[in-house]
mmCIF file of C-alpha atoms in Angstrom:
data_model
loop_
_atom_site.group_PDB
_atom_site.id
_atom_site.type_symbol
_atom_site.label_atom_id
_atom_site.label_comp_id
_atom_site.label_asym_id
_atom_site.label_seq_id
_atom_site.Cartn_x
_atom_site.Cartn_y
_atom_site.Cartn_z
ATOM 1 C CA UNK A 1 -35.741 -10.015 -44.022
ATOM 2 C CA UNK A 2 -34.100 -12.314 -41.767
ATOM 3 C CA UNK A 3 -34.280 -14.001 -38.736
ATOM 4 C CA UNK A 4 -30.402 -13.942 -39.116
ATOM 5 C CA UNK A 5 -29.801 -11.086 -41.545
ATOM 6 C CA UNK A 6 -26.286 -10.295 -40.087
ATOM 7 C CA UNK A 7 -26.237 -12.158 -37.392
ATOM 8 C CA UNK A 8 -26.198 -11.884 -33.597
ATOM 9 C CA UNK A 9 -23.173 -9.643 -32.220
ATOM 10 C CA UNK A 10 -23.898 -9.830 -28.860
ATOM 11 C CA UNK A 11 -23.589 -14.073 -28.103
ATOM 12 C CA UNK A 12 -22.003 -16.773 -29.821
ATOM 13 C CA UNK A 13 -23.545 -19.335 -31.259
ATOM 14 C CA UNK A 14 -22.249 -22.256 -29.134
ATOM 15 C CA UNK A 15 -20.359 -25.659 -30.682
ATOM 16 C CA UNK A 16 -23.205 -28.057 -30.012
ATOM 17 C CA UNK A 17 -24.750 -27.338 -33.897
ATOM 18 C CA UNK A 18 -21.469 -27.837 -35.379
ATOM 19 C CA UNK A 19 -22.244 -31.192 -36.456
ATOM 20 C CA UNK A 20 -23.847 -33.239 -39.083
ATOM 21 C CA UNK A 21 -27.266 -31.189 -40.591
ATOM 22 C CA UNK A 22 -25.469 -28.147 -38.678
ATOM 23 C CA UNK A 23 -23.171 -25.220 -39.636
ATOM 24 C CA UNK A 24 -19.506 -25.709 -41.188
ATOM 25 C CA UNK A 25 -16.805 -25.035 -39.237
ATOM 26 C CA UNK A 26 -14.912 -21.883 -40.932
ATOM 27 C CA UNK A 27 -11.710 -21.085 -39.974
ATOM 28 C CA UNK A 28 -9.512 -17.483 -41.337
ATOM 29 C CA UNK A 29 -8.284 -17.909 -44.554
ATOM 30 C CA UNK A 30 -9.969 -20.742 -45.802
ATOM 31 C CA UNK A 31 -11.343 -20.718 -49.384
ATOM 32 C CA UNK A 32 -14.715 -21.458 -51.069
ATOM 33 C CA UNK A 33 -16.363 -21.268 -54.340
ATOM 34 C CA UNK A 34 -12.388 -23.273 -56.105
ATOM 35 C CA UNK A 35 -10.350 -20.404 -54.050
ATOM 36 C CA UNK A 36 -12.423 -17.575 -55.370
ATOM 37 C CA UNK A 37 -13.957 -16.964 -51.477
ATOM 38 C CA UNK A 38 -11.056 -16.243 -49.393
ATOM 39 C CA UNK A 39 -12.869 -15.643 -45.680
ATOM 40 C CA UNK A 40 -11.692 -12.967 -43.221
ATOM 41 C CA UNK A 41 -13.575 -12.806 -40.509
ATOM 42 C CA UNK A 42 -16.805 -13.739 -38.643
ATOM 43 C CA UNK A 43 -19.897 -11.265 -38.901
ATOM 44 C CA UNK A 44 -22.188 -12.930 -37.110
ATOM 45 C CA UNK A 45 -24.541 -16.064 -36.909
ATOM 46 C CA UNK A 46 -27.898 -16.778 -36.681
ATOM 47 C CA UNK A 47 -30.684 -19.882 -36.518
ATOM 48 C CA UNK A 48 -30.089 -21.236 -40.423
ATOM 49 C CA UNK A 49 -26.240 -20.117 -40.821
ATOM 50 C CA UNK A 50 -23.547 -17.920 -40.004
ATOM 51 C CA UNK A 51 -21.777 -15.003 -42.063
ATOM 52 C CA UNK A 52 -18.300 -14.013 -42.591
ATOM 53 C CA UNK A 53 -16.552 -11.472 -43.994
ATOM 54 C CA UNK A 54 -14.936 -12.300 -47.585
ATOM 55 C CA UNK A 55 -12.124 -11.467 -50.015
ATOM 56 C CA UNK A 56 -13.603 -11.999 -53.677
ATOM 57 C CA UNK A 57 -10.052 -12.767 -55.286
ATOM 58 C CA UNK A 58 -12.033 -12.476 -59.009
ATOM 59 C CA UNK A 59 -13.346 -8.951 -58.174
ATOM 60 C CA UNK A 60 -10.979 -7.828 -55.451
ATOM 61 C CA UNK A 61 -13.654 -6.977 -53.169
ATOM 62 C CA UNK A 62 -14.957 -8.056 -50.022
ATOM 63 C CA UNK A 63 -18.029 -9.748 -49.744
ATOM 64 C CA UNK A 64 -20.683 -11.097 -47.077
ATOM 65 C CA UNK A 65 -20.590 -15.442 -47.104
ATOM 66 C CA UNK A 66 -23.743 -16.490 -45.673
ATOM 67 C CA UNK A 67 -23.602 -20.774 -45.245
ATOM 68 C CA UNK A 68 -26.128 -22.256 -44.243
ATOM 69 C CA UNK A 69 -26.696 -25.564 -42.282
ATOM 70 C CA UNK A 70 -26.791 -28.555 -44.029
ATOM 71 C CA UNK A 71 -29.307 -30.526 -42.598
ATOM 72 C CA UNK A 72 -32.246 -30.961 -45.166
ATOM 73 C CA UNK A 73 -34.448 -28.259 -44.349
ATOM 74 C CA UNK A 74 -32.074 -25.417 -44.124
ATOM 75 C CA UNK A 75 -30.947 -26.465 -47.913
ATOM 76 C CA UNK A 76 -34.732 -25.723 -48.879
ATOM 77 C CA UNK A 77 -35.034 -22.841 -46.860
ATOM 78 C CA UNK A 78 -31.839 -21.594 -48.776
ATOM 79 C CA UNK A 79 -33.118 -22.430 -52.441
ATOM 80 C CA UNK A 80 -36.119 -20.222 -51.668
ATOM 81 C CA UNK A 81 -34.141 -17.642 -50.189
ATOM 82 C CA UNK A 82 -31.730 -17.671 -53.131
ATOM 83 C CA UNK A 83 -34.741 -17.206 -55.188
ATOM 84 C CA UNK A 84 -36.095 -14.185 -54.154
ATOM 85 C CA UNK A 85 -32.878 -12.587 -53.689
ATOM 86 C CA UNK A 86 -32.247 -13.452 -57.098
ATOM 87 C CA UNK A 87 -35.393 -11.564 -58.261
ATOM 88 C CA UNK A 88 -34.492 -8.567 -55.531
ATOM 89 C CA UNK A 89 -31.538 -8.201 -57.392
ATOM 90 C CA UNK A 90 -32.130 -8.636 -60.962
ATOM 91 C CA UNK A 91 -35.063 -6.083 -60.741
ATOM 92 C CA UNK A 92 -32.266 -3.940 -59.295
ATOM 93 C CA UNK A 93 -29.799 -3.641 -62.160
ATOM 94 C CA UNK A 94 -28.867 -0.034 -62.045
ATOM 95 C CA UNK A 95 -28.404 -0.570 -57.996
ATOM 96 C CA UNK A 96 -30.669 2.080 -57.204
ATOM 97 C CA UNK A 97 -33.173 1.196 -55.030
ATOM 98 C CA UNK A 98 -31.039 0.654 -51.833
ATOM 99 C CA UNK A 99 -31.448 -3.525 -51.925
ATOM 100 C CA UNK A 100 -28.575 -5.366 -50.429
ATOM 101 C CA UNK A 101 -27.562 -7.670 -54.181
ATOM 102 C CA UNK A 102 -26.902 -11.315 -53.920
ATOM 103 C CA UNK A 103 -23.292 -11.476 -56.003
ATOM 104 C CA UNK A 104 -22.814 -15.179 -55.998
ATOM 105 C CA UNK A 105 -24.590 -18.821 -54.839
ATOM 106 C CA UNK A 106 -22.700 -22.536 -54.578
ATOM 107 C CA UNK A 107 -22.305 -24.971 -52.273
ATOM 108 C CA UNK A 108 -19.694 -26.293 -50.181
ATOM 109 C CA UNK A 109 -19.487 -29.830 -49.015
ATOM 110 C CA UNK A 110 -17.560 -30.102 -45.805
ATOM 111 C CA UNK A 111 -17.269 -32.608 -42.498
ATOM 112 C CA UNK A 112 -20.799 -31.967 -41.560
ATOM 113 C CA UNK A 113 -22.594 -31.969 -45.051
ATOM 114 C CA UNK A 114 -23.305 -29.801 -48.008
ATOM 115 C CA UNK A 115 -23.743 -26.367 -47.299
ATOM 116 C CA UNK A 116 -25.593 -23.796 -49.644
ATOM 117 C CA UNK A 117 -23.794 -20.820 -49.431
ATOM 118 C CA UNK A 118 -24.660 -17.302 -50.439
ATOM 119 C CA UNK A 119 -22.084 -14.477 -51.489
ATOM 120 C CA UNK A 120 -23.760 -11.403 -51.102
ATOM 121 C CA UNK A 121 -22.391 -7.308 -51.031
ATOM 122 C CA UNK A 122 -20.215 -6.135 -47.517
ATOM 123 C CA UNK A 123 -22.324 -3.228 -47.036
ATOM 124 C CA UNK A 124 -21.179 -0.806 -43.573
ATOM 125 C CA UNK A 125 -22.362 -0.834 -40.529
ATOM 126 C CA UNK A 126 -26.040 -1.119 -39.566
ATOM 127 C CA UNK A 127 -28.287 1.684 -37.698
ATOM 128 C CA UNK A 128 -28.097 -0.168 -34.596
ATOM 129 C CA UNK A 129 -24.255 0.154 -34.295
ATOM 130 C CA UNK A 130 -24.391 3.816 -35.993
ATOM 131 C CA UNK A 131 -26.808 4.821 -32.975
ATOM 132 C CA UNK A 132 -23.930 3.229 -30.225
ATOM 133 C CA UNK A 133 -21.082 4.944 -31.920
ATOM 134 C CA UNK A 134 -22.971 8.596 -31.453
ATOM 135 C CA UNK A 135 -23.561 7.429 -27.731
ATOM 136 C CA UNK A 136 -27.741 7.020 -28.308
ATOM 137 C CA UNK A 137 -27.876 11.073 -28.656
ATOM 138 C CA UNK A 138 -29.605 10.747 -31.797
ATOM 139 C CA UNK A 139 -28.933 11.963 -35.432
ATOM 140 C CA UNK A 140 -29.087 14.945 -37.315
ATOM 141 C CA UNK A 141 -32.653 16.067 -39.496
ATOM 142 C CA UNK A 142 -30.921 15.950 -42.748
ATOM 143 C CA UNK A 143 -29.204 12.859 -41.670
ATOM 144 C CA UNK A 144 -32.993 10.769 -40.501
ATOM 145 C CA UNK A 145 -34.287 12.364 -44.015
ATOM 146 C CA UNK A 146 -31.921 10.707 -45.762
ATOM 147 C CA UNK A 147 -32.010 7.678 -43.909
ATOM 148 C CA UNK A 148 -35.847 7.301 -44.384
ATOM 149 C CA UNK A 149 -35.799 8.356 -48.268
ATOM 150 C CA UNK A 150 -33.599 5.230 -48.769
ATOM 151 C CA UNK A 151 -35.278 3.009 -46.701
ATOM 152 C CA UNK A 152 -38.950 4.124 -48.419
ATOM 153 C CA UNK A 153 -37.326 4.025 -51.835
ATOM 154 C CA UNK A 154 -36.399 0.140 -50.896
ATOM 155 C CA UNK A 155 -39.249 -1.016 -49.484
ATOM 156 C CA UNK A 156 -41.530 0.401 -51.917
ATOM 157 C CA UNK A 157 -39.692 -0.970 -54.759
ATOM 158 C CA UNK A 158 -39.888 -4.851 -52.606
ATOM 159 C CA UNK A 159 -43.893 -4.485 -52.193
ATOM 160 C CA UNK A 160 -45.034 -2.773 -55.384
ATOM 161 C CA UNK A 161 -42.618 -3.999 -57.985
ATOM 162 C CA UNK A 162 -42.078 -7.834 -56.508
ATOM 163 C CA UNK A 163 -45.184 -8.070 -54.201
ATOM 164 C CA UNK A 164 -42.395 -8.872 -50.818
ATOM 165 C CA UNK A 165 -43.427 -7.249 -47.547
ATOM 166 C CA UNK A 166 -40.680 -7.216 -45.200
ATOM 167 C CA UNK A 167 -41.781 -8.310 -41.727
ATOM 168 C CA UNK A 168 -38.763 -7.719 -39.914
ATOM 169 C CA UNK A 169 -37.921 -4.475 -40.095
ATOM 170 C CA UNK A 170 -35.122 -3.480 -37.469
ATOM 171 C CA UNK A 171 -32.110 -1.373 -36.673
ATOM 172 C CA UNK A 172 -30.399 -4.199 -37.766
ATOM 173 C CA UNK A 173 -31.159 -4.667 -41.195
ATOM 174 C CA UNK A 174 -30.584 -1.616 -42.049
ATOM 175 C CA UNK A 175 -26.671 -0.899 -43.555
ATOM 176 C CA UNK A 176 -24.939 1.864 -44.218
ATOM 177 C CA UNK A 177 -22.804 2.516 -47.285
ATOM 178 C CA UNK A 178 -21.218 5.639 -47.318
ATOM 179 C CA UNK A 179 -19.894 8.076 -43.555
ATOM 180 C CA UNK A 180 -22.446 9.751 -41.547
ATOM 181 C CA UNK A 181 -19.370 9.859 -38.861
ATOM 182 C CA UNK A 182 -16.602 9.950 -41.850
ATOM 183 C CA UNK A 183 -14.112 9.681 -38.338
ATOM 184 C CA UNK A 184 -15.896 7.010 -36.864
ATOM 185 C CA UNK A 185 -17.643 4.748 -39.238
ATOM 186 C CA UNK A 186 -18.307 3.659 -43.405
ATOM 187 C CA UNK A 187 -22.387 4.672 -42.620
ATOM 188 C CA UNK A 188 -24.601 7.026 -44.749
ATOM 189 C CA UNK A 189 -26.967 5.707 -47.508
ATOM 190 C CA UNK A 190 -29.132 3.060 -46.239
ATOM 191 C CA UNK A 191 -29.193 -0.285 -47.996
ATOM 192 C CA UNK A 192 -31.972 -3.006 -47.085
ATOM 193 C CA UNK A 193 -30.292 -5.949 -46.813
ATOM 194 C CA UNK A 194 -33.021 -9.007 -47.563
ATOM 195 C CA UNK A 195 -32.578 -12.703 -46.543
ATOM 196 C CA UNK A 196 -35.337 -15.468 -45.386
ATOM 197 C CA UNK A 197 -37.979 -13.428 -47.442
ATOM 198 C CA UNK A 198 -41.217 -14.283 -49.208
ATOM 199 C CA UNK A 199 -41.879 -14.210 -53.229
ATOM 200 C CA UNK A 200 -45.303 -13.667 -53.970
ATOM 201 C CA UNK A 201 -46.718 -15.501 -56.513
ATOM 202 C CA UNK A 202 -49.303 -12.856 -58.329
ATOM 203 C CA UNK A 203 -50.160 -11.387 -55.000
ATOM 204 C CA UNK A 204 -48.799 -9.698 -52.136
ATOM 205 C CA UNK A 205 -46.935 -12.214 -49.864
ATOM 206 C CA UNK A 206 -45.747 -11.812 -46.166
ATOM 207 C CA UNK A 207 -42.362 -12.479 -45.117
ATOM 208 C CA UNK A 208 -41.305 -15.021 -42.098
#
C-alpha cells in the first residue's frame, strides 16, 4: 500500500534530494536503532524514503529499513503510516493472514535531519521478479491457486477486520516467502506487504 512499497529497481533515485528535509545518506555497514540495525544493502527507493536490507544483531535476522525523509511532512506521513501498520500487525499475532509485520520504529537524526525509520520483515522476492525469472511463460494452476488464496486471505482480513482497502495493488507488492523455483528464487506463499495505507476510523477508508 505504497507509492514506494519496495522501491523502484529499475532507476536510481538521483543525489539532488539528499539534502536537508530529504533522505539520509546510508552507506554498507552503518548502524541504526544504538547498533542494533546493521544495513546491508539497498532495496530500493521511492518518493517518501528508501529501503535497505538489514542485519537485526538482537534477533539475528535480516530485516527491511524503510527511512524516510526528514523534511516535515514526510515525518507525518510516517507517524500515520506507523500507525496502521501497527494495527496490521497487532491484529496479526499468530502471522497468519499473509500481512508483511512492522518489527521495529525509531528515528535517526543524521546530516540532513531526523529521519523516522521503520524496521519491518525481509520477505522474498515479489511476483513481478518471480514472473522475469520464469521468462514471462507463466505459472503453474496449483501455483496461481495458491498465490490468490494468500493474497484473498490478506486482503480480506485488511478490509473486513480493520476497514483498509488497498488501492495499489501490483506485482510489486506482492512477496514471496517460501520457493516456487526452490533453484532459482526464496518465492512461494504470498505476503502483502502494506506501507502509505489508510486507517479507517469506524468506516471503510481508501488508501492513497
Amino acid at each position: 500500500m505504497s507509492s514506494c512499497s519496495s522501491g523502484s529497481e529499475e532507476e536510481d533515485e538521483g543525489l539532488d534530494s539528499y539534502r536537508k528535509g530529504g533522505y539520509h545518506a546510508v552507506k554498507i555497514a552503518d548502524s541504526f536503532a544504538a547498533g542494533r540495525y546493521i544495513a546491508q544493502k539497498k532495496l530500493g527507493w521511492g518518493e517518501f524514503s528508501t529501503v535497505w536490507l538489514a542485519y537485526d544483531t538482537q534477533s539475528s535476522k535480516y530485516v527491511a529499513l524503510k527511512i524516510q525523509k526528514s523534511a516535515p511532512q514526510f515525518a507525518q506521513a510516517a507517524l500515520h503510516e506507523i500507525d496502521v501498520l501497527s494495527a496490521i500487525t497487532n491484529g496479526d499475532p499468530s502471522n497468519t493472514k499473509f500481512v508483511g509485520h512492522l518489527v521495529d520504529h525509531f528515528k535517526h537524526t543524521g546530516p540532513n535531519g531526523q529521519h523516522s525509520c521503520m524496521v519491518l520483515e525481509f520477505l522474498g522476492d515479489n511476483l513481478l521478479r518471480l514472473i522475469k525469472y520464469n521468462r514471462y511463460k507463466g505459472l503453474a494452476m496449483n501455483q496461481v491457486r495458491e498465490i490468490c488464496k494468500c493474497i484473498l486471505i490478506a486482503l480480506d482480513y485488511l478490509h473486513r477486520e480493520l476497514k483498509l482497502i488497498h488501492t495499489d495493488l501490483k506485482l510489486e507488492t506482492f512477496f514471496c516467502i517460501r520457493p516456487l523455483f526452490p533453484q532459482k528464487i526464496r518465492s512461494g506463499r504470498e505476503r502483502l506487504q502494506s506501507f502509505n495505507s489508510r486507517r479507517a476510523r469506524g468506516r471503510t477508508q481508501v488508501t492513497e
